[in-house]
Amino acid sequence: MNIVALTTMDLTTMTENMPQNLKERCHFKWFASSKEAGSAIEEADVIITAGRMQPELLARASRVKWVQTISAGVDKLPLEELARRDIIVTNARGVHTIQMSEFALSLMLQWVRRANQLHDNQQEKVWNHLITFDELHGKTLGIIGAGAIGEAVAKKAKAFDMQVIGLNRSGAANPAFDTTVSGEDGLQTLLTESDIVVLLLPSTAKTRGFLTKTHLALLKPSAFLINLARGDVLDEEALISALQEGRIAGAALDVFATEPLPEASPLWSMPNVIVTPHIAGASAQYAKRVSEIFYHNLAAMLDGGEMMNVVNLKEGY
């Protein structure tokens, strides 16, 4: 079986630690880009991708049976064409749970403990022992997208004695959350009651533009919004206006409508905004965790077993 990996990520762990019984049955080629891969694409039975694929590349991959992404999101793949050709797509769902939940809590603490101000004071050699802080203790956290990552965030937040509301499609109870809600009424309840809101939705046809200007107006003036989902799940211009006008207190944004974030964006210089470059899922353990999913699925593909993390191409996740 010919496997072609198209990514700049260091997948040394994946190739070096592949079980011997799988190595003997596969021919693995690793390229930084599709251009570099050249004609190897035409011989590929399996493609590993960072989550992006141009339709013309898929057209050249006439033999491909399975695409494994090393990302959880698949919104940058030609899903309709993959579905038409009955190509199996599996993603890296689950590999972000630890690092993204830790990242979410770090942003909350950065905000309430004014870490940015403390850093600036140090750089400017300012000794201000009168600086005031807030706490996570007793605050209400709203998690929009109460999946595996949302559950991990909720569990960590409970260690800080926070009250946690989770929004999912069904509203089914989950012991990690104090309350679970669903639908438009549930969303409005979460937004009006939460002191901190974390977005963890996948980008699909149903979630693009999910959080509108009207929804943002429901947030408390003291609210802090964290977006670790995708830039297109909310109205970025409406968010900028709300932050500039003080209708919400602040935001931490790891994802944006346009990436990289344009230099002209006012978000870069706003004192109540924390900007990070789409790195919430980064971890030194990432390749190891992706490898475990890939080895399982490769064995399943070769031996007729059940693959994990199979994407519903119509739903987009």
PDB file of N, CA and C in Angstrom, residues 164-236:
ATOM      1  N   VAL A 164     -20.375  25.597  35.278  1.00  0.00           N
ATOM      2  CA  VAL A 164     -20.150  25.377  33.852  1.00  0.00           C
ATOM      3  C   VAL A 164     -21.453  25.009  33.142  1.00  0.00           C
ATOM      4  N   ILE A 165     -21.752  25.775  32.085  1.00  0.00           N
ATOM      5  CA  ILE A 165     -22.891  25.490  31.210  1.00  0.00           C
ATOM      6  C   ILE A 165     -22.338  25.015  29.873  1.00  0.00           C
ATOM      7  N   GLY A 166     -22.842  23.905  29.372  1.00  0.00           N
ATOM      8  CA  GLY A 166     -22.408  23.389  28.089  1.00  0.00           C
ATOM      9  C   GLY A 166     -23.538  23.386  27.076  1.00  0.00           C
ATOM     10  N   LEU A 167     -23.245  23.802  25.853  1.00  0.00           N
ATOM     11  CA  LEU A 167     -24.223  23.752  24.760  1.00  0.00           C
ATOM     12  C   LEU A 167     -23.863  22.611  23.826  1.00  0.00           C
ATOM     13  N   ASN A 168     -24.806  21.683  23.633  1.00  0.00           N
ATOM     14  CA  ASN A 168     -24.625  20.636  22.636  1.00  0.00           C
ATOM     15  C   ASN A 168     -25.905  20.512  21.818  1.00  0.00           C
ATOM     16  N   ARG A 169     -25.897  19.638  20.843  1.00  0.00           N
ATOM     17  CA  ARG A 169     -27.062  19.530  19.951  1.00  0.00           C
ATOM     18  C   ARG A 169     -28.275  18.955  20.643  1.00  0.00           C
ATOM     19  N   SER A 170     -28.068  18.036  21.576  1.00  0.00           N
ATOM     20  CA  SER A 170     -29.197  17.330  22.191  1.00  0.00           C
ATOM     21  C   SER A 170     -29.630  17.905  23.531  1.00  0.00           C
ATOM     22  N   GLY A 171     -28.725  18.616  24.204  1.00  0.00           N
ATOM     23  CA  GLY A 171     -29.029  19.072  25.557  1.00  0.00           C
ATOM     24  C   GLY A 171     -28.918  17.966  26.581  1.00  0.00           C
ATOM     25  N   ALA A 172     -28.403  16.797  26.172  1.00  0.00           N
ATOM     26  CA  ALA A 172     -28.277  15.655  27.080  1.00  0.00           C
ATOM     27  C   ALA A 172     -27.321  15.985  28.217  1.00  0.00           C
ATOM     28  N   ALA A 173     -27.661  15.554  29.412  1.00  0.00           N
ATOM     29  CA  ALA A 173     -26.856  15.826  30.594  1.00  0.00           C
ATOM     30  C   ALA A 173     -25.482  15.176  30.471  1.00  0.00           C
ATOM     31  N   ASN A 174     -24.503  15.850  31.033  1.00  0.00           N
ATOM     32  CA  ASN A 174     -23.129  15.352  31.062  1.00  0.00           C
ATOM     33  C   ASN A 174     -22.569  15.719  32.430  1.00  0.00           C
ATOM     34  N   PRO A 175     -22.057  14.752  33.177  1.00  0.00           N
ATOM     35  CA  PRO A 175     -21.595  15.033  34.543  1.00  0.00           C
ATOM     36  C   PRO A 175     -20.470  16.070  34.620  1.00  0.00           C
ATOM     37  N   ALA A 176     -19.784  16.338  33.505  1.00  0.00           N
ATOM     38  CA  ALA A 176     -18.718  17.347  33.524  1.00  0.00           C
ATOM     39  C   ALA A 176     -19.283  18.756  33.622  1.00  0.00           C
ATOM     40  N   PHE A 177     -20.574  18.931  33.273  1.00  0.00           N
ATOM     41  CA  PHE A 177     -21.205  20.241  33.262  1.00  0.00           C
ATOM     42  C   PHE A 177     -22.253  20.331  34.356  1.00  0.00           C
ATOM     43  N   ASP A 178     -22.400  21.519  34.912  1.00  0.00           N
ATOM     44  CA  ASP A 178     -23.485  21.725  35.880  1.00  0.00           C
ATOM     45  C   ASP A 178     -24.832  21.750  35.170  1.00  0.00           C
ATOM     46  N   THR A 179     -24.834  22.294  33.949  1.00  0.00           N
ATOM     47  CA  THR A 179     -26.055  22.385  33.144  1.00  0.00           C
ATOM     48  C   THR A 179     -25.687  22.184  31.681  1.00  0.00           C
ATOM     49  N   THR A 180     -26.529  21.480  30.944  1.00  0.00           N
ATOM     50  CA  THR A 180     -26.359  21.409  29.492  1.00  0.00           C
ATOM     51  C   THR A 180     -27.625  21.953  28.836  1.00  0.00           C
ATOM     52  N   VAL A 181     -27.429  22.684  27.751  1.00  0.00           N
ATOM     53  CA  VAL A 181     -28.541  23.309  27.046  1.00  0.00           C
ATOM     54  C   VAL A 181     -28.387  23.028  25.562  1.00  0.00           C
ATOM     55  N   SER A 182     -29.423  23.316  24.797  1.00  0.00           N
ATOM     56  CA  SER A 182     -29.370  23.131  23.348  1.00  0.00           C
ATOM     57  C   SER A 182     -30.295  24.144  22.687  1.00  0.00           C
ATOM     58  N   GLY A 183     -30.150  24.265  21.366  1.00  0.00           N
ATOM     59  CA  GLY A 183     -31.043  25.120  20.596  1.00  0.00           C
ATOM     60  C   GLY A 183     -30.810  26.600  20.844  1.00  0.00           C
ATOM     61  N   GLU A 184     -31.609  27.414  20.170  1.00  0.00           N
ATOM     62  CA  GLU A 184     -31.474  28.859  20.266  1.00  0.00           C
ATOM     63  C   GLU A 184     -31.766  29.373  21.667  1.00  0.00           C
ATOM     64  N   ASP A 185     -32.789  28.819  22.318  1.00  0.00           N
ATOM     65  CA  ASP A 185     -33.105  29.255  23.685  1.00  0.00           C
ATOM     66  C   ASP A 185     -31.958  28.928  24.632  1.00  0.00           C
ATOM     67  N   GLY A 186     -31.378  27.736  24.452  1.00  0.00           N
ATOM     68  CA  GLY A 186     -30.260  27.347  25.302  1.00  0.00           C
ATOM     69  C   GLY A 186     -29.049  28.236  25.078  1.00  0.00           C
ATOM     70  N   LEU A 187     -28.792  28.582  23.818  1.00  0.00           N
ATOM     71  CA  LEU A 187     -27.669  29.457  23.496  1.00  0.00           C
ATOM     72  C   LEU A 187     -27.849  30.818  24.155  1.00  0.00           C
ATOM     73  N   GLN A 188     -29.053  31.367  24.089  1.00  0.00           N
ATOM     74  CA  GLN A 188     -29.303  32.671  24.685  1.00  0.00           C
ATOM     75  C   GLN A 188     -29.123  32.627  26.194  1.00  0.00           C
ATOM     76  N   THR A 189     -29.577  31.540  26.808  1.00  0.00           N
ATOM     77  CA  THR A 189     -29.391  31.382  28.254  1.00  0.00           C
ATOM     78  C   THR A 189     -27.913  31.348  28.609  1.00  0.00           C
ATOM     79  N   LEU A 190     -27.147  30.568  27.857  1.00  0.00           N
ATOM     80  CA  LEU A 190     -25.706  30.457  28.112  1.00  0.00           C
ATOM     81  C   LEU A 190     -25.033  31.824  27.988  1.00  0.00           C
ATOM     82  N   LEU A 191     -25.350  32.567  26.952  1.00  0.00           N
ATOM     83  CA  LEU A 191     -24.693  33.850  26.711  1.00  0.00           C
ATOM     84  C   LEU A 191     -25.033  34.882  27.784  1.00  0.00           C
ATOM     85  N   THR A 192     -26.251  34.901  28.222  1.00  0.00           N
ATOM     86  CA  THR A 192     -26.650  35.906  29.216  1.00  0.00           C
ATOM     87  C   THR A 192     -26.130  35.580  30.614  1.00  0.00           C
ATOM     88  N   GLU A 193     -25.910  34.301  30.906  1.00  0.00           N
ATOM     89  CA  GLU A 193     -25.503  33.904  32.260  1.00  0.00           C
ATOM     90  C   GLU A 193     -23.993  33.775  32.431  1.00  0.00           C
ATOM     91  N   SER A 194     -23.243  33.653  31.359  1.00  0.00           N
ATOM     92  CA  SER A 194     -21.816  33.334  31.460  1.00  0.00           C
ATOM     93  C   SER A 194     -20.945  34.576  31.663  1.00  0.00           C
ATOM     94  N   ASP A 195     -19.917  34.403  32.490  1.00  0.00           N
ATOM     95  CA  ASP A 195     -18.889  35.427  32.652  1.00  0.00           C
ATOM     96  C   ASP A 195     -17.776  35.227  31.623  1.00  0.00           C
ATOM     97  N   ILE A 196     -17.545  33.973  31.273  1.00  0.00           N
ATOM     98  CA  ILE A 196     -16.552  33.619  30.256  1.00  0.00           C
ATOM     99  C   ILE A 196     -17.214  32.640  29.300  1.00  0.00           C
ATOM    100  N   VAL A 197     -17.023  32.845  28.006  1.00  0.00           N
ATOM    101  CA  VAL A 197     -17.589  31.960  26.987  1.00  0.00           C
ATOM    102  C   VAL A 197     -16.447  31.417  26.133  1.00  0.00           C
ATOM    103  N   VAL A 198     -16.429  30.104  25.929  1.00  0.00           N
ATOM    104  CA  VAL A 198     -15.426  29.460  25.091  1.00  0.00           C
ATOM    105  C   VAL A 198     -16.117  28.828  23.887  1.00  0.00           C
ATOM    106  N   LEU A 199     -15.648  29.169  22.692  1.00  0.00           N
ATOM    107  CA  LEU A 199     -16.176  28.593  21.455  1.00  0.00           C
ATOM    108  C   LEU A 199     -15.302  27.425  21.019  1.00  0.00           C
ATOM    109  N   LEU A 200     -15.934  26.245  20.826  1.00  0.00           N
ATOM    110  CA  LEU A 200     -15.215  25.040  20.429  1.00  0.00           C
ATOM    111  C   LEU A 200     -15.955  24.289  19.313  1.00  0.00           C
ATOM    112  N   LEU A 201     -16.684  25.027  18.484  1.00  0.00           N
ATOM    113  CA  LEU A 201     -17.467  24.413  17.413  1.00  0.00           C
ATOM    114  C   LEU A 201     -16.597  24.056  16.213  1.00  0.00           C
ATOM    115  N   PRO A 202     -16.925  22.976  15.511  1.00  0.00           N
ATOM    116  CA  PRO A 202     -16.278  22.756  14.214  1.00  0.00           C
ATOM    117  C   PRO A 202     -16.863  23.723  13.193  1.00  0.00           C
ATOM    118  N   SER A 203     -16.145  23.956  12.110  1.00  0.00           N
ATOM    119  CA  SER A 203     -16.663  24.805  11.039  1.00  0.00           C
ATOM    120  C   SER A 203     -17.394  23.928  10.036  1.00  0.00           C
ATOM    121  N   THR A 204     -18.712  24.063   9.992  1.00  0.00           N
ATOM    122  CA  THR A 204     -19.534  23.317   9.044  1.00  0.00           C
ATOM    123  C   THR A 204     -20.556  24.283   8.439  1.00  0.00           C
ATOM    124  N   ALA A 205     -21.321  23.784   7.494  1.00  0.00           N
ATOM    125  CA  ALA A 205     -22.360  24.616   6.883  1.00  0.00           C
ATOM    126  C   ALA A 205     -23.354  25.117   7.929  1.00  0.00           C
ATOM    127  N   LYS A 206     -23.556  24.344   8.995  1.00  0.00           N
ATOM    128  CA  LYS A 206     -24.524  24.706  10.032  1.00  0.00           C
ATOM    129  C   LYS A 206     -23.949  25.661  11.077  1.00  0.00           C
ATOM    130  N   THR A 207     -22.624  25.708  11.211  1.00  0.00           N
ATOM    131  CA  THR A 207     -22.040  26.520  12.285  1.00  0.00           C
ATOM    132  C   THR A 207     -21.383  27.808  11.799  1.00  0.00           C
ATOM    133  N   ARG A 208     -21.192  27.957  10.502  1.00  0.00           N
ATOM    134  CA  ARG A 208     -20.596  29.203  10.017  1.00  0.00           C
ATOM    135  C   ARG A 208     -21.540  30.369  10.304  1.00  0.00           C
ATOM    136  N   GLY A 209     -21.025  31.399  10.922  1.00  0.00           N
ATOM    137  CA  GLY A 209     -21.859  32.520  11.322  1.00  0.00           C
ATOM    138  C   GLY A 209     -22.755  32.200  12.502  1.00  0.00           C
ATOM    139  N   PHE A 210     -22.387  31.197  13.280  1.00  0.00           N
ATOM    140  CA  PHE A 210     -23.231  30.715  14.379  1.00  0.00           C
ATOM    141  C   PHE A 210     -23.511  31.806  15.406  1.00  0.00           C
ATOM    142  N   LEU A 211     -22.463  32.559  15.776  1.00  0.00           N
ATOM    143  CA  LEU A 211     -22.620  33.600  16.785  1.00  0.00           C
ATOM    144  C   LEU A 211     -22.729  34.944  16.061  1.00  0.00           C
ATOM    145  N   THR A 212     -23.925  35.518  16.092  1.00  0.00           N
ATOM    146  CA  THR A 212     -24.224  36.733  15.341  1.00  0.00           C
ATOM    147  C   THR A 212     -24.063  37.989  16.205  1.00  0.00           C
ATOM    148  N   LYS A 213     -24.227  39.138  15.573  1.00  0.00           N
ATOM    149  CA  LYS A 213     -24.208  40.410  16.292  1.00  0.00           C
ATOM    150  C   LYS A 213     -25.257  40.428  17.391  1.00  0.00           C
ATOM    151  N   THR A 214     -26.423  39.874  17.098  1.00  0.00           N
ATOM    152  CA  THR A 214     -27.499  39.807  18.092  1.00  0.00           C
ATOM    153  C   THR A 214     -27.095  38.952  19.277  1.00  0.00           C
ATOM    154  N   HIS A 215     -26.429  37.829  19.007  1.00  0.00           N
ATOM    155  CA  HIS A 215     -25.971  36.971  20.100  1.00  0.00           C
ATOM    156  C   HIS A 215     -24.928  37.675  20.960  1.00  0.00           C
ATOM    157  N   LEU A 216     -23.984  38.362  20.301  1.00  0.00           N
ATOM    158  CA  LEU A 216     -22.931  39.056  21.048  1.00  0.00           C
ATOM    159  C   LEU A 216     -23.518  40.121  21.968  1.00  0.00           C
ATOM    160  N   ALA A 217     -24.637  40.714  21.559  1.00  0.00           N
ATOM    161  CA  ALA A 217     -25.281  41.743  22.377  1.00  0.00           C
ATOM    162  C   ALA A 217     -25.857  41.184  23.672  1.00  0.00           C
ATOM    163  N   LEU A 218     -26.003  39.860  23.758  1.00  0.00           N
ATOM    164  CA  LEU A 218     -26.537  39.236  24.965  1.00  0.00           C
ATOM    165  C   LEU A 218     -25.489  39.070  26.059  1.00  0.00           C
ATOM    166  N   LEU A 219     -24.218  39.174  25.690  1.00  0.00           N
ATOM    167  CA  LEU A 219     -23.150  38.982  26.668  1.00  0.00           C
ATOM    168  C   LEU A 219     -23.121  40.113  27.690  1.00  0.00           C
ATOM    169  N   LYS A 220     -22.678  39.776  28.896  1.00  0.00           N
ATOM    170  CA  LYS A 220     -22.508  40.794  29.935  1.00  0.00           C
ATOM    171  C   LYS A 220     -21.410  41.787  29.518  1.00  0.00           C
ATOM    172  N   PRO A 221     -21.494  43.040  29.959  1.00  0.00           N
ATOM    173  CA  PRO A 221     -20.403  43.989  29.680  1.00  0.00           C
ATOM    174  C   PRO A 221     -19.061  43.526  30.250  1.00  0.00           C
ATOM    175  N   SER A 222     -19.117  42.667  31.270  1.00  0.00           N
ATOM    176  CA  SER A 222     -17.899  42.159  31.911  1.00  0.00           C
ATOM    177  C   SER A 222     -17.425  40.842  31.304  1.00  0.00           C
ATOM    178  N   ALA A 223     -18.102  40.365  30.263  1.00  0.00           N
ATOM    179  CA  ALA A 223     -17.812  39.028  29.719  1.00  0.00           C
ATOM    180  C   ALA A 223     -16.487  38.984  28.970  1.00  0.00           C
ATOM    181  N   PHE A 224     -15.900  37.789  28.970  1.00  0.00           N
ATOM    182  CA  PHE A 224     -14.647  37.511  28.259  1.00  0.00           C
ATOM    183  C   PHE A 224     -14.920  36.350  27.316  1.00  0.00           C
ATOM    184  N   LEU A 225     -14.658  36.556  26.014  1.00  0.00           N
ATOM    185  CA  LEU A 225     -14.952  35.559  24.985  1.00  0.00           C
ATOM    186  C   LEU A 225     -13.652  34.935  24.471  1.00  0.00           C
ATOM    187  N   ILE A 226     -13.622  33.610  24.426  1.00  0.00           N
ATOM    188  CA  ILE A 226     -12.459  32.883  23.912  1.00  0.00           C
ATOM    189  C   ILE A 226     -12.902  32.090  22.689  1.00  0.00           C
ATOM    190  N   ASN A 227     -12.233  32.291  21.547  1.00  0.00           N
ATOM    191  CA  ASN A 227     -12.557  31.522  20.346  1.00  0.00           C
ATOM    192  C   ASN A 227     -11.385  30.621  19.981  1.00  0.00           C
ATOM    193  N   LEU A 228     -11.588  29.308  20.189  1.00  0.00           N
ATOM    194  CA  LEU A 228     -10.609  28.293  19.804  1.00  0.00           C
ATOM    195  C   LEU A 228     -11.188  27.394  18.729  1.00  0.00           C
ATOM    196  N   ALA A 229     -12.270  27.834  18.096  1.00  0.00           N
ATOM    197  CA  ALA A 229     -12.993  27.022  17.112  1.00  0.00           C
ATOM    198  C   ALA A 229     -12.465  27.321  15.713  1.00  0.00           C
ATOM    199  N   ARG A 230     -13.172  28.131  14.979  1.00  0.00           N
ATOM    200  CA  ARG A 230     -12.768  28.643  13.674  1.00  0.00           C
ATOM    201  C   ARG A 230     -13.223  30.099  13.591  1.00  0.00           C
ATOM    202  N   GLY A 231     -12.509  30.885  12.797  1.00  0.00           N
ATOM    203  CA  GLY A 231     -12.848  32.291  12.698  1.00  0.00           C
ATOM    204  C   GLY A 231     -14.220  32.556  12.131  1.00  0.00           C
ATOM    205  N   ASP A 232     -14.724  31.626  11.315  1.00  0.00           N
ATOM    206  CA  ASP A 232     -16.000  31.876  10.642  1.00  0.00           C
ATOM    207  C   ASP A 232     -17.226  31.478  11.459  1.00  0.00           C
ATOM    208  N   VAL A 233     -17.052  31.030  12.707  1.00  0.00           N
ATOM    209  CA  VAL A 233     -18.230  30.661  13.499  1.00  0.00           C
ATOM    210  C   VAL A 233     -18.859  31.873  14.176  1.00  0.00           C
ATOM    211  N   LEU A 234     -18.193  33.041  14.084  1.00  0.00           N
ATOM    212  CA  LEU A 234     -18.792  34.244  14.654  1.00  0.00           C
ATOM    213  C   LEU A 234     -18.606  35.426  13.706  1.00  0.00           C
ATOM    214  N   ASP A 235     -19.337  36.481  13.991  1.00  0.00           N
ATOM    215  CA  ASP A 235     -19.261  37.719  13.213  1.00  0.00           C
ATOM    216  C   ASP A 235     -18.092  38.533  13.762  1.00  0.00           C
ATOM    217  N   GLU A 236     -16.937  38.456  13.084  1.00  0.00           N
ATOM    218  CA  GLU A 236     -15.726  39.097  13.601  1.00  0.00           C
ATOM    219  C   GLU A 236     -15.859  40.615  13.661  1.00  0.00           C
TER     220      GLU A 236
END
